[in-house]
XYZ file of C-alpha atoms in Angstrom:
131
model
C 6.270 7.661 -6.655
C 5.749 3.953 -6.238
C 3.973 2.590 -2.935
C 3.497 -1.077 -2.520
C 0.803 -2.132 -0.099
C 0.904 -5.464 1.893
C -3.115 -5.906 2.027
C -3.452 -9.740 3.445
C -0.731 -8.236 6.666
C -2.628 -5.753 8.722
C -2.373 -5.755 12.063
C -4.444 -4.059 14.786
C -3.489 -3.112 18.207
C -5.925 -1.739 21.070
C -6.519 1.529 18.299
C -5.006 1.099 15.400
C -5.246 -1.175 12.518
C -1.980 -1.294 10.227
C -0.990 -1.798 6.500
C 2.326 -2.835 5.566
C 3.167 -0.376 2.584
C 6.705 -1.339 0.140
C 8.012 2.153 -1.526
C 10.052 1.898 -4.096
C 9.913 5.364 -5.939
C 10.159 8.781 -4.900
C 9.424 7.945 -1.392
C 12.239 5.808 0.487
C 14.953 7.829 2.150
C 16.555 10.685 0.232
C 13.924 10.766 -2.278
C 11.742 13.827 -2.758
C 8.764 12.485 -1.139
C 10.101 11.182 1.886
C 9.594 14.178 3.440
C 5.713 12.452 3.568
C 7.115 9.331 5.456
C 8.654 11.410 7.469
C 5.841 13.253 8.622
C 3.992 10.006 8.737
C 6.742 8.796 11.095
C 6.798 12.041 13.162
C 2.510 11.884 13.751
C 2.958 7.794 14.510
C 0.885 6.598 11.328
C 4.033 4.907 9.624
C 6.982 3.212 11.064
C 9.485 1.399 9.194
C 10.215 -2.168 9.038
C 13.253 -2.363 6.916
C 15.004 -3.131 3.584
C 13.013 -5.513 1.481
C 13.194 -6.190 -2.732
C 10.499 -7.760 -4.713
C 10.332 -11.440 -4.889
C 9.773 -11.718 -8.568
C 12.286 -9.085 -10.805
C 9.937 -6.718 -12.354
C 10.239 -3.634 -15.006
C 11.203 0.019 -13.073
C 10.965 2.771 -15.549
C 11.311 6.639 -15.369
C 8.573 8.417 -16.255
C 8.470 11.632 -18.530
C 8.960 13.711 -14.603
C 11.558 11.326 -13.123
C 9.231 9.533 -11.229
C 9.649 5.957 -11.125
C 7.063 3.320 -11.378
C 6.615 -0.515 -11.895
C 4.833 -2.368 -14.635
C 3.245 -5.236 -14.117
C 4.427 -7.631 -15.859
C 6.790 -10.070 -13.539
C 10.257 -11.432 -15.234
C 10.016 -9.398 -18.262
C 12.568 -8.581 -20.066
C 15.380 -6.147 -18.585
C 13.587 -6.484 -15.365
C 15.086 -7.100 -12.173
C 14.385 -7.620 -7.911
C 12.933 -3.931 -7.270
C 14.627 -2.571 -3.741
C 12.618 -0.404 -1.443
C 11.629 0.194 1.909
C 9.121 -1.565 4.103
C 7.008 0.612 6.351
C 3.275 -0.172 8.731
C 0.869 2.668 7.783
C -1.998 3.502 9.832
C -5.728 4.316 7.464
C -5.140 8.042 8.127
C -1.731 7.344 6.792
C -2.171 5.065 4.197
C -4.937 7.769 3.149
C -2.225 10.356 2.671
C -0.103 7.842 0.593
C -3.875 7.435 -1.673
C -4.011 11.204 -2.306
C -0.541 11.099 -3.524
C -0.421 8.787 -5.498
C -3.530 9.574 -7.538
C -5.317 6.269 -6.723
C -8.676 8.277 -6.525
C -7.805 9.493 -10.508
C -6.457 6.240 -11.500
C -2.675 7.393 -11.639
C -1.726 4.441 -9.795
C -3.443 0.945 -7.982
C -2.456 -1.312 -5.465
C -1.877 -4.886 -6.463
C -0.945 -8.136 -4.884
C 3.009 -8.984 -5.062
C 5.461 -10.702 -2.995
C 8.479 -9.373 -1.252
C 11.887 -10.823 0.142
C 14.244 -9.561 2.880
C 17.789 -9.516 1.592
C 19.710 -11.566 2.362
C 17.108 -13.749 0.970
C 14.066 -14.280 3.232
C 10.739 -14.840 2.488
C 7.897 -12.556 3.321
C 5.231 -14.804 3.395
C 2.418 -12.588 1.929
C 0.901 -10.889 -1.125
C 1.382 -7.400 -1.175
C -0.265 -4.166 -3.523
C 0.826 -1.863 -5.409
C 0.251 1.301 -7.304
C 1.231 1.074 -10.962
């Protein structure tokens, strides 16, 4: 499925408190989960900030289902800069994205990584993800 959260970037407005979540997977546009982003969008507990990649090249595989996923293990071999989509999740939200993604049964966890904006900017932040 492949959600990245950005856990040291949350912002909070007058009601809301934000995550910055990175999907790589089955959820960025066109995907078969987006339909979940979408509804996200639609209820205002995601909005989305853009194109980003992973700052470090990392290992995408296929799983058994066709669902991609990252391992962790930065500049491995036949790894490369992972491209996804950045969006800000509210906790309802980023709840939704949990149940999804197994975190609960230890399918996936969120853990710190760093992102760039192509053309090449820095996001200046550790970010998690589920593997």
């Amino acid at each position: 499925m492949g959600i990245q959260e950005l856990g040291n970037q949350k912002t909070t407005t007058q009601t809301t408190t934000t995550t910055l979540v990175f999907t790589y997977g089955t959820l960025k546009r066109g995907f078969s989960n987006h339909v979940l982003m979408q509804d996200l969008i639609r209820t205002g507990d995601a909005v989305f900030k853009g194109a980003y990649r992973t700052h470090q090249p990392y290992p995408l595989v296929c799983g058994p289902y066709r669902v991609p996923f990252l391992l962790n293990l930065p500049s491995a071999a036949g790894s490369h800069r992972v491209a996804g989509e950045l969006y800000a999740v509210s906790v309802r939200g980023l709840s939704r994205l949990d149940e999804l993604e197994g975190t609960s049964r230890g399918h996936y966890e969120r853990l710190p990584i760093a992102l760039d904006k192509p053309p090449p900017r820095a996001l200046d932040t550790s970010i998690n993800l589920w593997l």
